[in-house]
mmCIF file of C-alpha atoms in Angstrom:
data_model
loop_
_atom_site.group_PDB
_atom_site.id
_atom_site.type_symbol
_atom_site.label_atom_id
_atom_site.label_comp_id
_atom_site.label_asym_id
_atom_site.label_seq_id
_atom_site.Cartn_x
_atom_site.Cartn_y
_atom_site.Cartn_z
ATOM 1 C CA UNK A 293 123.755 102.421 97.436
ATOM 2 C CA UNK A 294 121.841 101.711 101.128
ATOM 3 C CA UNK A 295 118.290 99.653 100.336
ATOM 4 C CA UNK A 296 118.654 99.547 97.061
ATOM 5 C CA UNK A 297 121.109 97.010 95.296
ATOM 6 C CA UNK A 298 122.923 98.617 92.749
ATOM 7 C CA UNK A 299 122.352 101.600 90.644
ATOM 8 C CA UNK A 300 122.031 100.018 87.263
ATOM 9 C CA UNK A 301 119.235 99.062 86.570
ATOM 10 C CA UNK A 302 118.871 95.092 84.739
ATOM 11 C CA UNK A 303 121.235 94.333 88.101
ATOM 12 C CA UNK A 304 118.968 95.635 91.141
ATOM 13 C CA UNK A 305 116.217 94.201 88.795
ATOM 14 C CA UNK A 306 116.722 90.475 88.943
ATOM 15 C CA UNK A 307 118.022 90.522 92.290
ATOM 16 C CA UNK A 308 114.565 91.691 93.735
ATOM 17 C CA UNK A 309 112.603 89.236 91.420
ATOM 18 C CA UNK A 310 114.806 86.399 92.771
ATOM 19 C CA UNK A 311 114.535 87.511 96.068
ATOM 20 C CA UNK A 312 110.911 87.929 95.665
ATOM 21 C CA UNK A 313 110.495 84.246 94.535
ATOM 22 C CA UNK A 314 113.048 82.456 97.598
ATOM 23 C CA UNK A 315 110.759 84.521 100.666
ATOM 24 C CA UNK A 316 107.394 83.874 98.934
ATOM 25 C CA UNK A 317 108.088 80.120 98.137
ATOM 26 C CA UNK A 318 108.657 79.881 102.617
ATOM 27 C CA UNK A 319 105.168 81.483 102.628
ATOM 28 C CA UNK A 320 106.789 85.189 102.869
ATOM 29 C CA UNK A 321 104.325 88.637 101.396
ATOM 30 C CA UNK A 322 107.436 90.973 99.429
ATOM 31 C CA UNK A 323 107.078 94.292 99.366
ATOM 32 C CA UNK A 324 109.495 96.018 97.604
ATOM 33 C CA UNK A 325 111.018 99.667 98.233
ATOM 34 C CA UNK A 326 110.759 102.305 97.775
ATOM 35 C CA UNK A 327 108.377 102.301 94.228
ATOM 36 C CA UNK A 328 109.514 104.990 92.907
ATOM 37 C CA UNK A 329 112.726 107.337 92.446
ATOM 38 C CA UNK A 330 113.579 107.257 96.471
ATOM 39 C CA UNK A 331 116.805 108.494 95.483
ATOM 40 C CA UNK A 332 118.111 110.395 98.351
ATOM 41 C CA UNK A 333 117.384 109.818 103.163
ATOM 42 C CA UNK A 334 117.925 113.421 103.202
ATOM 43 C CA UNK A 335 114.573 115.609 103.233
ATOM 44 C CA UNK A 336 113.356 112.645 101.217
ATOM 45 C CA UNK A 337 109.507 113.901 101.754
ATOM 46 C CA UNK A 338 109.661 117.430 99.850
ATOM 47 C CA UNK A 339 111.620 115.815 97.382
ATOM 48 C CA UNK A 340 110.402 116.461 93.672
ATOM 49 C CA UNK A 341 111.527 114.999 90.955
ATOM 50 C CA UNK A 342 111.234 116.034 87.099
ATOM 51 C CA UNK A 343 112.168 114.019 84.400
ATOM 52 C CA UNK A 344 110.717 112.126 81.041
ATOM 53 C CA UNK A 345 108.197 109.584 81.220
ATOM 54 C CA UNK A 346 111.697 107.364 79.045
ATOM 55 C CA UNK A 347 113.760 107.683 81.863
ATOM 56 C CA UNK A 348 111.291 107.320 84.106
ATOM 57 C CA UNK A 349 110.345 103.986 82.825
ATOM 58 C CA UNK A 350 114.675 102.827 81.517
ATOM 59 C CA UNK A 351 115.579 103.632 84.744
ATOM 60 C CA UNK A 352 114.033 104.360 87.803
ATOM 61 C CA UNK A 353 111.155 101.821 86.850
ATOM 62 C CA UNK A 354 112.755 99.208 85.510
ATOM 63 C CA UNK A 355 114.293 96.950 89.125
ATOM 64 C CA UNK A 356 110.199 97.413 90.296
ATOM 65 C CA UNK A 357 109.321 95.838 86.821
ATOM 66 C CA UNK A 358 111.208 93.362 86.561
ATOM 67 C CA UNK A 359 110.018 92.271 90.226
ATOM 68 C CA UNK A 360 106.667 92.694 89.641
ATOM 69 C CA UNK A 361 107.270 90.695 85.772
ATOM 70 C CA UNK A 362 109.660 88.094 87.032
ATOM 71 C CA UNK A 363 109.893 87.761 90.543
ATOM 72 C CA UNK A 364 105.902 87.959 91.221
ATOM 73 C CA UNK A 365 106.470 90.676 93.684
ATOM 74 C CA UNK A 366 102.541 90.244 96.069
ATOM 75 C CA UNK A 367 103.799 93.833 97.314
ATOM 76 C CA UNK A 368 105.229 97.145 97.153
ATOM 77 C CA UNK A 369 105.781 100.104 99.444
ATOM 78 C CA UNK A 370 105.095 103.602 97.364
ATOM 79 C CA UNK A 371 108.046 106.609 98.248
ATOM 80 C CA UNK A 372 107.617 109.934 100.072
ATOM 81 C CA UNK A 373 108.766 111.603 97.367
ATOM 82 C CA UNK A 374 107.301 113.768 94.547
ATOM 83 C CA UNK A 375 107.060 113.158 90.708
ATOM 84 C CA UNK A 376 106.982 116.189 89.764
ATOM 85 C CA UNK A 377 104.361 117.862 92.268
ATOM 86 C CA UNK A 378 102.685 114.488 92.821
ATOM 87 C CA UNK A 379 103.313 112.642 95.745
ATOM 88 C CA UNK A 380 104.581 108.959 94.774
ATOM 89 C CA UNK A 381 101.734 107.058 96.802
ATOM 90 C CA UNK A 382 99.236 109.042 95.554
ATOM 91 C CA UNK A 383 100.304 109.333 91.820
ATOM 92 C CA UNK A 384 97.526 107.273 90.168
ATOM 93 C CA UNK A 385 99.597 107.118 86.741
ATOM 94 C CA UNK A 386 102.048 105.341 88.694
ATOM 95 C CA UNK A 387 99.718 102.973 91.027
ATOM 96 C CA UNK A 388 97.210 102.291 89.082
ATOM 97 C CA UNK A 389 98.105 101.993 86.020
ATOM 98 C CA UNK A 390 101.700 101.262 85.405
ATOM 99 C CA UNK A 391 102.161 98.768 88.379
ATOM 100 C CA UNK A 392 98.763 96.930 88.177
ATOM 101 C CA UNK A 393 96.686 97.778 85.504
ATOM 102 C CA UNK A 394 99.963 97.494 82.195
ATOM 103 C CA UNK A 395 102.624 95.214 84.664
ATOM 104 C CA UNK A 396 99.590 92.887 85.952
ATOM 105 C CA UNK A 397 100.978 93.346 89.473
ATOM 106 C CA UNK A 398 98.814 91.334 91.749
ATOM 107 C CA UNK A 399 99.254 92.248 95.444
ATOM 108 C CA UNK A 400 99.267 95.095 98.419
ATOM 109 C CA UNK A 401 100.412 98.786 98.419
ATOM 110 C CA UNK A 402 101.930 100.132 101.668
ATOM 111 C CA UNK A 403 103.183 103.768 102.004
ATOM 112 C CA UNK A 404 106.159 104.030 103.633
ATOM 113 C CA UNK A 405 106.268 105.621 107.446
ATOM 114 C CA UNK A 406 103.971 108.236 107.702
ATOM 115 C CA UNK A 407 104.264 110.365 111.212
ATOM 116 C CA UNK A 408 101.052 110.946 110.699
ATOM 117 C CA UNK A 409 98.095 109.383 108.597
ATOM 118 C CA UNK A 410 99.667 111.137 105.696
ATOM 119 C CA UNK A 411 96.764 111.789 102.411
ATOM 120 C CA UNK A 412 94.522 109.400 102.237
ATOM 121 C CA UNK A 413 92.178 109.835 100.023
ATOM 122 C CA UNK A 414 94.622 110.774 97.882
ATOM 123 C CA UNK A 415 95.517 107.361 98.389
ATOM 124 C CA UNK A 416 93.249 105.670 98.930
ATOM 125 C CA UNK A 417 92.568 107.079 95.056
ATOM 126 C CA UNK A 418 95.619 105.966 93.915
ATOM 127 C CA UNK A 419 95.949 103.023 94.563
ATOM 128 C CA UNK A 420 97.574 102.457 98.296
ATOM 129 C CA UNK A 421 96.176 99.841 100.559
ATOM 130 C CA UNK A 422 97.797 100.540 103.434
ATOM 131 C CA UNK A 423 99.521 102.796 105.719
ATOM 132 C CA UNK A 424 103.158 102.218 107.646
ATOM 133 C CA UNK A 425 101.987 104.860 110.834
ATOM 134 C CA UNK A 426 102.671 105.645 113.836
ATOM 135 C CA UNK A 427 100.591 104.553 116.693
ATOM 136 C CA UNK A 428 100.169 108.450 118.127
ATOM 137 C CA UNK A 429 98.191 109.296 115.038
ATOM 138 C CA UNK A 430 96.044 106.837 113.375
ATOM 139 C CA UNK A 431 93.284 109.116 112.240
ATOM 140 C CA UNK A 432 92.824 108.928 108.288
ATOM 141 C CA UNK A 433 91.760 112.294 106.261
ATOM 142 C CA UNK A 434 88.828 110.633 104.665
ATOM 143 C CA UNK A 435 85.213 112.338 106.323
ATOM 144 C CA UNK A 436 83.774 110.819 108.926
ATOM 145 C CA UNK A 437 81.106 109.797 106.572
ATOM 146 C CA UNK A 438 83.680 108.335 104.015
ATOM 147 C CA UNK A 439 81.211 105.127 103.796
ATOM 148 C CA UNK A 440 78.518 106.591 102.999
ATOM 149 C CA UNK A 441 80.936 108.028 100.377
ATOM 150 C CA UNK A 442 79.919 105.299 96.964
ATOM 151 C CA UNK A 443 83.714 106.386 96.065
ATOM 152 C CA UNK A 444 85.257 106.301 98.947
ATOM 153 C CA UNK A 445 83.748 102.562 99.712
ATOM 154 C CA UNK A 446 84.565 101.329 97.008
ATOM 155 C CA UNK A 447 88.376 101.956 97.254
ATOM 156 C CA UNK A 448 88.638 100.902 101.406
ATOM 157 C CA UNK A 449 86.713 97.516 99.689
ATOM 158 C CA UNK A 450 89.387 97.426 96.683
ATOM 159 C CA UNK A 451 92.489 98.510 99.230
ATOM 160 C CA UNK A 452 90.713 95.309 101.782
ATOM 161 C CA UNK A 453 90.171 92.833 98.594
ATOM 162 C CA UNK A 454 94.463 93.707 97.742
ATOM 163 C CA UNK A 455 95.420 92.853 101.788
ATOM 164 C CA UNK A 456 93.339 90.045 101.929
ATOM 165 C CA UNK A 457 94.428 88.941 97.973
ATOM 166 C CA UNK A 458 98.121 89.123 98.566
ATOM 167 C CA UNK A 459 97.977 87.647 102.415
ATOM 168 C CA UNK A 460 94.818 84.313 101.490
ATOM 169 C CA UNK A 461 97.925 83.529 98.156
ATOM 170 C CA UNK A 462 101.186 83.715 100.440
ATOM 171 C CA UNK A 463 100.671 82.011 103.581
ATOM 172 C CA UNK A 464 102.676 79.129 103.470
ATOM 173 C CA UNK A 465 100.191 75.436 103.623
#
């Protein structure tokens, strides 16, 4: 299963939860990946998956939900692929409504590796906090006056709060 524990969603969730607990007990940050429906390593940046909400929740989201609720995972990595036509990291329903609001996730979300900055405006609006980015291109697409745009500035502040919350609550003392 490459980077995954199992094809069984319950087993994967329990293993991710216990791994998260163990790592965090030693002061580490935990980033559970790839949230969600990342089923291949080939051409995953253009992969579009069409599925019902029941299938999404019962098969693909269940391991992440268990890792968050049981394991108190404090980090998540969004994935390249798409749910329907929307990039998962830019999917507000997934990244904020389900992950943060419904499951009570407190922590930061990092994108999967981006050769450039990806769509920072869409990602921030949806709930991503950090960009896993190559040093060759550290630009973003928020615009040159993003700090004067109240909505974008508040999204950046929220992302900073999430990152700092995660760091302050996981440092080994």
